[in-house]
Amino acid sequence: MAQSGFDRRRVNGPSESFQPTFDDGLEESSDLYDNWKLGEARRKRHPGDIRPIFLQTGFIKQANGSAYIETERTKIACAVYGPRQSKSSSYHETGRLSVEVKFAPFSSLVRKVPIRDAEDRSIANLVHQALASSVRLDTLPKSVIDIFVTVIECDGIESCVAAATVAASTSLAKAGVEMLGLVVSCAGAVVGEDVWLDPNEEEARLASGMLLCACMPALGVTTSVWQTGRVLPAKALLSLQLCQDRCSDIHQIVALALHED
Amino acid sequence: MPSDCLIPGQPVPLPRGPTLQLGSGVYTRNGETRASLLGTPQFHGSTLSIHRVKPHPPAPNSVVVGSVTRLSPQQAVVSITVVDGVPLPPGEDFTGVIRVQDIRATEKDKVRMGDCFRGGDVVKGLVISLGDARSYYITTARNDLGVIFATSEAGGTMEPVSWQEMRCPKTGKVEKRKCAKPEGL
């Protein structure tokens, strides 16, 4: 369709232009712990506080179940497909979970190249481990359930894994996959003498060690514990206890989100 | 959503009385009955279950509908698209196999695959076993099982005239099929 007065050879932008304005809160957060010393208190949050969680189900229409979780600057979308016929050529008496984690190229401060690297797979393994014992895979012979986790924005790997686990379990419940209970997960960072729950990226950098705990509060069962860094046994047990207490709060949020629609 | 909707892992409130049979969507752990699906528990006779109409993989004794994709003298490969009356999402079909001995109940050794199915026929069958890694085993050895839709060589939709013949309305030509008995006859 030819437009009168339309010149293809010129830049046809508007006559006025404006600088893009960014309000990403980066400047604020990057100097939050600038002159922080070991032994000082956590800034802006109490040690046992987690970031507020927004959880919504069923936003990917073509998936059997889906969930979107947002805790401040961690944003994760999760979709569940299946049960599908297994592609592999061997017979499996029980069903299998296949978890795939992908980071958006813009998910972190440094651009993530969109290829499967070792980090994606280790995170997928952690999510798989947290969920595997909760799903009644014995009811699904020869089938496979595909879980796709897309990290849109990542603020702290450990809390990202925890949020991904919560989103994946919510999606599974939404998809009508039989499971023993909902899995929720929480991360704790050992900083000096304190345990800071749900640490963001900067707090994770200050921590000497990390503990990630996934459990089913409805059954009082822990499905997975993952520890990195240097943590004394007493501190590990303390953070495990704190994480489990907080998990029952997160479980409430998941139950609420599932009841909503 | 109703308030008696349960989430996975939540204990199911049980009425007093005789012990119940547990159907799908509920399980027992440490003597306590809990839900394993999101939904409201319902009673069907003495069976307690949480029912969800959702696509599920075939299991032994499910009635499936699929189209024939490949034929050999020994077996017909079927792409299953409907399981227990619930259609599967597009592109997520399961593969089934009708072996020549599972086509009909009598005179099994006289069966010729070419006289029973053709490529593209829509077949209703019953899953007899989970089969091997690649496919489910299906049988059509029952009056109400077999071809339910087929097109003739001329391209017309054929109608069954007997349990092993179908006629094309365009040309009047009779082709051989293992027909399913039409419902309501």
Tab-separated table of N, CA, C and O in Angstrom, chain A residues 126-206:
chain	number	residue	atom	x	y	z
A	126	LEU	N	19.091	-30.097	40.058
A	126	LEU	CA	18.622	-29.755	41.400
A	126	LEU	C	17.096	-29.717	41.442
A	126	LEU	O	16.488	-30.223	42.387
A	127	VAL	N	16.491	-29.119	40.422
A	127	VAL	CA	15.031	-29.053	40.383
A	127	VAL	C	14.460	-30.463	40.259
A	127	VAL	O	13.491	-30.822	40.929
A	128	HIS	N	15.107	-31.282	39.421
A	128	HIS	CA	14.646	-32.662	39.225
A	128	HIS	C	14.698	-33.438	40.529
A	128	HIS	O	13.763	-34.143	40.893
A	129	GLN	N	15.819	-33.264	41.242
A	129	GLN	CA	15.996	-33.992	42.497
A	129	GLN	C	14.947	-33.583	43.528
A	129	GLN	O	14.431	-34.414	44.274
A	130	ALA	N	14.636	-32.281	43.554
A	130	ALA	CA	13.648	-31.801	44.516
A	130	ALA	C	12.264	-32.355	44.209
A	130	ALA	O	11.482	-32.623	45.116
A	131	LEU	N	11.952	-32.538	42.915
A	131	LEU	CA	10.594	-32.929	42.534
A	131	LEU	C	10.408	-34.438	42.428
A	131	LEU	O	9.318	-34.940	42.651
A	132	ALA	N	11.498	-35.150	42.092
A	132	ALA	CA	11.363	-36.549	41.667
A	132	ALA	C	10.622	-37.403	42.688
A	132	ALA	O	9.754	-38.198	42.318
A	133	SER	N	10.909	-37.214	43.975
A	133	SER	CA	10.282	-38.092	44.958
A	133	SER	C	8.864	-37.654	45.300
A	133	SER	O	8.177	-38.351	46.031
A	134	SER	N	8.408	-36.521	44.768
A	134	SER	CA	7.054	-36.072	45.083
A	134	SER	C	6.044	-36.550	44.053
A	134	SER	O	4.857	-36.623	44.344
A	135	VAL	N	6.494	-36.855	42.836
A	135	VAL	CA	5.566	-37.231	41.770
A	135	VAL	C	5.346	-38.735	41.815
A	135	VAL	O	6.296	-39.499	42.000
A	136	ARG	N	4.084	-39.149	41.656
A	136	ARG	CA	3.769	-40.588	41.681
A	136	ARG	C	4.060	-41.172	40.306
A	136	ARG	O	3.154	-41.445	39.514
A	137	LEU	N	5.346	-41.368	40.042
A	137	LEU	CA	5.760	-41.823	38.720
A	137	LEU	C	5.346	-43.265	38.454
A	137	LEU	O	5.299	-43.694	37.307
A	138	ASP	N	5.017	-44.025	39.532
A	138	ASP	CA	4.595	-45.408	39.336
A	138	ASP	C	3.244	-45.487	38.641
A	138	ASP	O	2.883	-46.532	38.100
A	139	THR	N	2.478	-44.376	38.624
A	139	THR	CA	1.178	-44.400	37.960
A	139	THR	C	1.297	-44.095	36.465
A	139	THR	O	0.305	-44.104	35.764
A	140	LEU	N	2.504	-43.788	35.999
A	140	LEU	CA	2.674	-43.386	34.601
A	140	LEU	C	3.727	-44.233	33.904
A	140	LEU	O	4.795	-43.729	33.572
A	141	PRO	N	3.462	-45.531	33.672
A	141	PRO	CA	4.478	-46.331	33.001
A	141	PRO	C	4.700	-45.845	31.572
A	141	PRO	O	3.774	-45.369	30.922
A	142	LYS	N	5.946	-45.970	31.124
A	142	LYS	CA	6.337	-45.670	29.741
A	142	LYS	C	6.179	-44.206	29.335
A	142	LYS	O	6.348	-43.872	28.177
A	143	SER	N	5.830	-43.342	30.257
A	143	SER	CA	5.567	-41.958	29.879
A	143	SER	C	6.655	-41.042	30.400
A	143	SER	O	7.444	-41.399	31.262
A	144	VAL	N	6.676	-39.844	29.878
A	144	VAL	CA	7.627	-38.846	30.326
A	144	VAL	C	6.886	-37.517	30.492
A	144	VAL	O	5.980	-37.202	29.729
A	145	ILE	N	7.220	-36.803	31.564
A	145	ILE	CA	6.633	-35.490	31.815
A	145	ILE	C	7.722	-34.458	31.563
A	145	ILE	O	8.808	-34.535	32.139
A	146	ASP	N	7.437	-33.522	30.694
A	146	ASP	CA	8.422	-32.496	30.351
A	146	ASP	C	8.157	-31.240	31.159
A	146	ASP	O	7.042	-30.717	31.159
A	147	ILE	N	9.193	-30.765	31.842
A	147	ILE	CA	9.092	-29.524	32.606
A	147	ILE	C	10.074	-28.536	31.996
A	147	ILE	O	11.277	-28.819	31.913
A	148	PHE	N	9.567	-27.422	31.544
A	148	PHE	CA	10.434	-26.396	30.971
A	148	PHE	C	10.426	-25.177	31.880
A	148	PHE	O	9.374	-24.597	32.138
A	149	VAL	N	11.599	-24.819	32.364
A	149	VAL	CA	11.742	-23.661	33.240
A	149	VAL	C	12.494	-22.592	32.473
A	149	VAL	O	13.577	-22.842	31.945
A	150	THR	N	11.917	-21.409	32.373
A	150	THR	CA	12.590	-20.296	31.721
A	150	THR	C	12.863	-19.226	32.758
A	150	THR	O	11.931	-18.703	33.366
A	151	VAL	N	14.136	-18.937	32.966
A	151	VAL	CA	14.513	-17.892	33.919
A	151	VAL	C	14.556	-16.578	33.155
A	151	VAL	O	15.410	-16.382	32.294
A	152	ILE	N	13.601	-15.711	33.462
A	152	ILE	CA	13.527	-14.430	32.760
A	152	ILE	C	14.491	-13.444	33.407
A	152	ILE	O	15.173	-12.690	32.730
A	153	GLU	N	14.548	-13.467	34.725
A	153	GLU	CA	15.507	-12.642	35.424
A	153	GLU	C	15.990	-13.423	36.633
A	153	GLU	O	15.209	-14.116	37.282
A	154	CYS	N	17.285	-13.322	36.898
A	154	CYS	CA	17.880	-14.146	37.947
A	154	CYS	C	18.579	-13.230	38.942
A	154	CYS	O	19.359	-12.367	38.554
A	155	ASP	N	18.272	-13.404	40.220
A	155	ASP	CA	18.925	-12.632	41.269
A	155	ASP	C	19.337	-13.617	42.368
A	155	ASP	O	18.591	-13.853	43.308
A	156	GLY	N	20.504	-14.189	42.194
A	156	GLY	CA	20.953	-15.206	43.148
A	156	GLY	C	20.583	-16.593	42.661
A	156	GLY	O	19.406	-16.912	42.566
A	157	ILE	N	21.590	-17.404	42.355
A	157	ILE	CA	21.333	-18.715	41.748
A	157	ILE	C	20.545	-19.607	42.696
A	157	ILE	O	19.585	-20.274	42.294
A	158	GLU	N	20.905	-19.612	43.985
A	158	GLU	CA	20.275	-20.546	44.911
A	158	GLU	C	18.797	-20.235	45.084
A	158	GLU	O	17.959	-21.139	45.054
A	159	SER	N	18.470	-18.957	45.248
A	159	SER	CA	17.051	-18.631	45.410
A	159	SER	C	16.315	-18.795	44.084
A	159	SER	O	15.100	-19.008	44.079
A	160	CYS	N	17.064	-18.712	42.984
A	160	CYS	CA	16.480	-18.972	41.667
A	160	CYS	C	16.068	-20.442	41.558
A	160	CYS	O	14.978	-20.764	41.074
A	161	VAL	N	16.928	-21.341	42.048
A	161	VAL	CA	16.602	-22.776	42.042
A	161	VAL	C	15.377	-23.026	42.919
A	161	VAL	O	14.461	-23.782	42.550
A	162	ALA	N	15.348	-22.364	44.083
A	162	ALA	CA	14.215	-22.543	45.003
A	162	ALA	C	12.921	-22.093	44.347
A	162	ALA	O	11.914	-22.807	44.383
A	163	ALA	N	12.952	-20.909	43.700
A	163	ALA	CA	11.746	-20.390	43.054
A	163	ALA	C	11.332	-21.282	41.892
A	163	ALA	O	10.133	-21.528	41.691
A	164	ALA	N	12.321	-21.794	41.149
A	164	ALA	CA	12.014	-22.678	40.018
A	164	ALA	C	11.339	-23.951	40.506
A	164	ALA	O	10.400	-24.450	39.879
A	165	THR	N	11.796	-24.475	41.653
A	165	THR	CA	11.189	-25.683	42.219
A	165	THR	C	9.735	-25.429	42.594
A	165	THR	O	8.852	-26.243	42.297
A	166	VAL	N	9.476	-24.281	43.225
A	166	VAL	CA	8.106	-23.946	43.623
A	166	VAL	C	7.223	-23.827	42.388
A	166	VAL	O	6.109	-24.387	42.331
A	167	ALA	N	7.736	-23.118	41.364
A	167	ALA	CA	6.949	-22.922	40.137
A	167	ALA	C	6.674	-24.254	39.455
A	167	ALA	O	5.558	-24.504	38.985
A	168	ALA	N	7.691	-25.131	39.413
A	168	ALA	CA	7.527	-26.416	38.729
A	168	ALA	C	6.510	-27.289	39.451
A	168	ALA	O	5.660	-27.931	38.819
A	169	SER	N	6.562	-27.300	40.786
A	169	SER	CA	5.618	-28.115	41.550
A	169	SER	C	4.191	-27.594	41.383
A	169	SER	O	3.246	-28.381	41.263
A	170	THR	N	4.041	-26.262	41.354
A	170	THR	CA	2.722	-25.672	41.146
A	170	THR	C	2.184	-26.043	39.768
A	170	THR	O	1.003	-26.387	39.615
A	171	SER	N	3.066	-25.991	38.754
A	171	SER	CA	2.641	-26.344	37.400
A	171	SER	C	2.222	-27.802	37.322
A	171	SER	O	1.246	-28.135	36.643
A	172	LEU	N	2.962	-28.670	38.026
A	172	LEU	CA	2.622	-30.101	38.016
A	172	LEU	C	1.244	-30.326	38.627
A	172	LEU	O	0.446	-31.110	38.104
A	173	ALA	N	0.956	-29.630	39.729
A	173	ALA	CA	-0.356	-29.758	40.361
A	173	ALA	C	-1.438	-29.265	39.411
A	173	ALA	O	-2.507	-29.856	39.297
A	174	LYS	N	-1.132	-28.195	38.712
A	174	LYS	CA	-2.089	-27.605	37.764
A	174	LYS	C	-2.313	-28.538	36.574
A	174	LYS	O	-3.408	-28.606	36.037
A	175	ALA	N	-1.257	-29.250	36.193
A	175	ALA	CA	-1.355	-30.142	35.039
A	175	ALA	C	-2.087	-31.432	35.381
A	175	ALA	O	-2.356	-32.231	34.494
A	176	GLY	N	-2.396	-31.645	36.655
A	176	GLY	CA	-3.102	-32.859	37.035
A	176	GLY	C	-2.215	-34.084	37.059
A	176	GLY	O	-2.677	-35.186	36.821
A	177	VAL	N	-0.935	-33.888	37.355
A	177	VAL	CA	-0.036	-35.018	37.524
A	177	VAL	C	-0.162	-35.483	38.968
A	177	VAL	O	-0.132	-34.666	39.890
A	178	GLU	N	-0.323	-36.804	39.151
A	178	GLU	CA	-0.503	-37.298	40.516
A	178	GLU	C	0.783	-37.142	41.311
A	178	GLU	O	1.849	-37.561	40.862
A	179	MET	N	0.685	-36.511	42.459
A	179	MET	CA	1.868	-36.344	43.294
A	179	MET	C	1.519	-36.507	44.760
A	179	MET	O	0.376	-36.342	45.168
A	180	LEU	N	2.544	-36.838	45.552
A	180	LEU	CA	2.320	-37.083	46.980
A	180	LEU	C	2.010	-35.780	47.696
A	180	LEU	O	1.229	-35.755	48.637
A	181	GLY	N	2.620	-34.712	47.280
A	181	GLY	CA	2.383	-33.426	47.913
A	181	GLY	C	3.090	-32.337	47.153
A	181	GLY	O	3.903	-32.606	46.272
A	182	LEU	N	2.772	-31.090	47.502
A	182	LEU	CA	3.423	-29.964	46.845
A	182	LEU	C	4.834	-29.790	47.403
A	182	LEU	O	5.045	-29.887	48.608
A	183	VAL	N	5.776	-29.523	46.519
A	183	VAL	CA	7.151	-29.292	46.948
A	183	VAL	C	7.402	-27.781	46.961
A	183	VAL	O	7.124	-27.094	45.987
A	184	VAL	N	7.888	-27.299	48.083
A	184	VAL	CA	8.331	-25.912	48.138
A	184	VAL	C	9.778	-25.912	48.602
A	184	VAL	O	10.258	-26.873	49.193
A	185	SER	N	10.467	-24.838	48.307
A	185	SER	CA	11.893	-24.811	48.533
A	185	SER	C	12.327	-23.427	48.999
A	185	SER	O	11.699	-22.430	48.665
A	186	CYS	N	13.378	-23.411	49.794
A	186	CYS	CA	13.876	-22.149	50.323
A	186	CYS	C	15.393	-22.242	50.460
A	186	CYS	O	15.931	-23.305	50.765
A	187	ALA	N	16.070	-21.131	50.222
A	187	ALA	CA	17.523	-21.108	50.332
A	187	ALA	C	17.926	-20.298	51.555
A	187	ALA	O	17.238	-19.358	51.948
A	188	GLY	N	19.027	-20.688	52.169
A	188	GLY	CA	19.548	-19.937	53.304
A	188	GLY	C	21.037	-19.709	53.122
A	188	GLY	O	21.761	-20.609	52.717
A	189	ALA	N	21.492	-18.499	53.414
A	189	ALA	CA	22.917	-18.184	53.278
A	189	ALA	C	23.500	-17.963	54.670
A	189	ALA	O	22.897	-17.275	55.495
A	190	VAL	N	24.631	-18.582	54.915
A	190	VAL	CA	25.296	-18.401	56.206
A	190	VAL	C	26.272	-17.234	56.070
A	190	VAL	O	27.254	-17.324	55.341
A	191	VAL	N	25.940	-16.126	56.738
A	191	VAL	CA	26.787	-14.937	56.700
A	191	VAL	C	27.242	-14.664	58.131
A	191	VAL	O	26.423	-14.286	58.964
A	192	GLY	N	28.518	-14.888	58.406
A	192	GLY	CA	29.018	-14.707	59.765
A	192	GLY	C	28.292	-15.646	60.712
A	192	GLY	O	28.280	-16.852	60.519
A	193	GLU	N	27.632	-15.066	61.723
A	193	GLU	CA	26.910	-15.870	62.702
A	193	GLU	C	25.447	-16.039	62.319
A	193	GLU	O	24.726	-16.816	62.928
A	194	ASP	N	24.997	-15.281	61.306
A	194	ASP	CA	23.577	-15.254	60.956
A	194	ASP	C	23.264	-16.199	59.809
A	194	ASP	O	24.149	-16.590	59.052
A	195	VAL	N	21.981	-16.519	59.689
A	195	VAL	CA	21.482	-17.227	58.506
A	195	VAL	C	20.466	-16.315	57.828
A	195	VAL	O	19.462	-15.957	58.425
A	196	TRP	N	20.795	-15.898	56.605
A	196	TRP	CA	19.898	-15.022	55.847
A	196	TRP	C	19.115	-15.880	54.873
A	196	TRP	O	19.674	-16.522	53.991
A	197	LEU	N	17.790	-15.845	55.013
A	197	LEU	CA	16.966	-16.650	54.116
A	197	LEU	C	16.743	-15.914	52.793
A	197	LEU	O	16.730	-14.682	52.742
A	198	ASP	N	16.529	-16.705	51.738
A	198	ASP	CA	16.238	-16.209	50.405
A	198	ASP	C	17.214	-15.102	49.979
A	198	ASP	O	16.804	-13.977	49.710
A	199	PRO	N	18.514	-15.390	49.932
A	199	PRO	CA	19.480	-14.340	49.628
A	199	PRO	C	19.429	-13.934	48.158
A	199	PRO	O	19.188	-14.770	47.289
A	200	ASN	N	19.636	-12.649	47.903
A	200	ASN	CA	19.770	-12.235	46.510
A	200	ASN	C	21.244	-12.358	46.108
A	200	ASN	O	22.079	-12.813	46.896
A	201	GLU	N	21.559	-11.922	44.908
A	201	GLU	CA	22.881	-12.211	44.361
A	201	GLU	C	24.000	-11.629	45.235
A	201	GLU	O	25.011	-12.275	45.488
A	202	GLU	N	23.771	-10.399	45.708
A	202	GLU	CA	24.819	-9.733	46.469
A	202	GLU	C	25.029	-10.365	47.834
A	202	GLU	O	26.154	-10.539	48.288
A	203	GLU	N	23.904	-10.745	48.456
A	203	GLU	CA	24.007	-11.397	49.760
A	203	GLU	C	24.655	-12.765	49.623
A	203	GLU	O	25.385	-13.201	50.511
A	204	ALA	N	24.388	-13.418	48.469
A	204	ALA	CA	25.007	-14.721	48.227
A	204	ALA	C	26.522	-14.575	48.113
A	204	ALA	O	27.273	-15.469	48.493
A	205	ARG	N	26.954	-13.432	47.597
A	205	ARG	CA	28.387	-13.215	47.436
A	205	ARG	C	29.068	-13.016	48.806
A	205	ARG	O	30.220	-13.388	48.982
A	206	LEU	N	28.339	-12.455	49.753
A	206	LEU	CA	28.905	-12.217	51.083
A	206	LEU	C	28.934	-13.483	51.920
A	206	LEU	O	29.666	-13.566	52.901
